CSV table of C-alpha atoms in Angstrom, one decimal:
chain,number,residue,atom,x,y,z
A,84,MET,CA,65.0,204.6,-91.4
A,85,GLU,CA,65.9,200.7,-90.3
A,86,ASN,CA,62.7,199.1,-87.8
A,87,GLY,CA,63.3,197.0,-85.4
A,88,PRO,CA,64.4,196.5,-81.9
A,89,LEU,CA,67.4,199.0,-80.6
A,90,LYS,CA,70.5,197.6,-80.1
A,91,THR,CA,72.5,198.0,-76.2
A,92,GLY,CA,72.9,201.8,-75.5
A,93,GLU,CA,71.0,202.8,-78.9
A,94,THR,CA,68.3,205.6,-78.8
A,95,LYS,CA,65.5,206.8,-81.1
A,96,SER,CA,63.5,209.8,-81.5
A,97,ILE,CA,59.6,209.1,-82.5
A,98,LYS,CA,57.0,211.6,-82.6
A,99,ILE,CA,53.7,210.7,-81.7
A,100,VAL,CA,50.4,213.0,-83.3
A,101,LEU,CA,47.5,212.8,-81.1
A,102,ASN,CA,44.8,214.8,-82.3
A,103,LYS,CA,41.4,216.0,-80.8
A,104,ASP,CA,39.7,212.6,-81.4
A,105,ALA,CA,42.7,211.2,-79.4
A,106,PHE,CA,41.1,212.5,-76.3
A,107,SER,CA,37.2,212.3,-77.1
A,108,TYR,CA,34.7,210.4,-75.2
A,109,TYR,CA,31.2,210.0,-76.2
A,110,ASP,CA,28.8,211.6,-74.1
A,111,GLU,CA,25.4,210.1,-73.5
A,112,LYS,CA,23.6,213.2,-72.8
A,113,LYS,CA,24.8,215.4,-75.7
A,114,LYS,CA,24.8,212.2,-77.9
A,115,THR,CA,27.9,213.3,-79.4
A,116,TRP,CA,31.4,213.0,-79.2
A,117,VAL,CA,33.5,215.6,-76.9
A,118,ALA,CA,36.7,216.4,-75.8
A,119,ASP,CA,37.2,218.6,-72.4
A,120,SER,CA,39.7,221.3,-72.7
A,121,GLY,CA,42.2,221.2,-70.0
A,122,LYS,CA,45.8,219.6,-69.1
A,123,TYR,CA,46.0,216.1,-70.4
A,124,LEU,CA,49.4,213.7,-68.8
A,125,ILE,CA,50.8,211.1,-71.5
A,126,ASP,CA,52.5,208.6,-70.0
A,127,ILE,CA,55.0,206.3,-71.4
A,128,GLY,CA,56.6,203.2,-70.3
A,129,ASN,CA,57.1,199.5,-69.9
A,130,SER,CA,53.9,199.6,-67.7
A,131,SER,CA,51.7,201.5,-65.6
A,132,LYS,CA,54.4,201.1,-62.4
A,133,ASP,CA,57.5,201.9,-64.9
A,134,ILE,CA,56.7,205.6,-66.5
A,135,ARG,CA,60.2,206.6,-68.6
A,136,VAL,CA,58.5,209.8,-70.0
A,137,SER,CA,55.8,212.2,-69.2
A,138,LYS,CA,54.5,215.0,-70.9
A,139,ALA,CA,51.7,217.3,-70.0
A,140,VAL,CA,49.9,218.7,-72.9
A,141,MET,CA,47.0,221.2,-73.2
A,142,LEU,CA,43.6,220.9,-75.2
């Protein structure tokens, strides 16, 4: 597998693995890290105004 920029018209698939820690935040009251259950939307793009891919995931 070659790394680097894609050539014009070339596509490549990638896999990004997000575990529970990726959705966690520190709860001051509980004094621990928590990850709320529910639906999360993962957006990928050049910027927040140029989203190219969106995927909903359930935790």
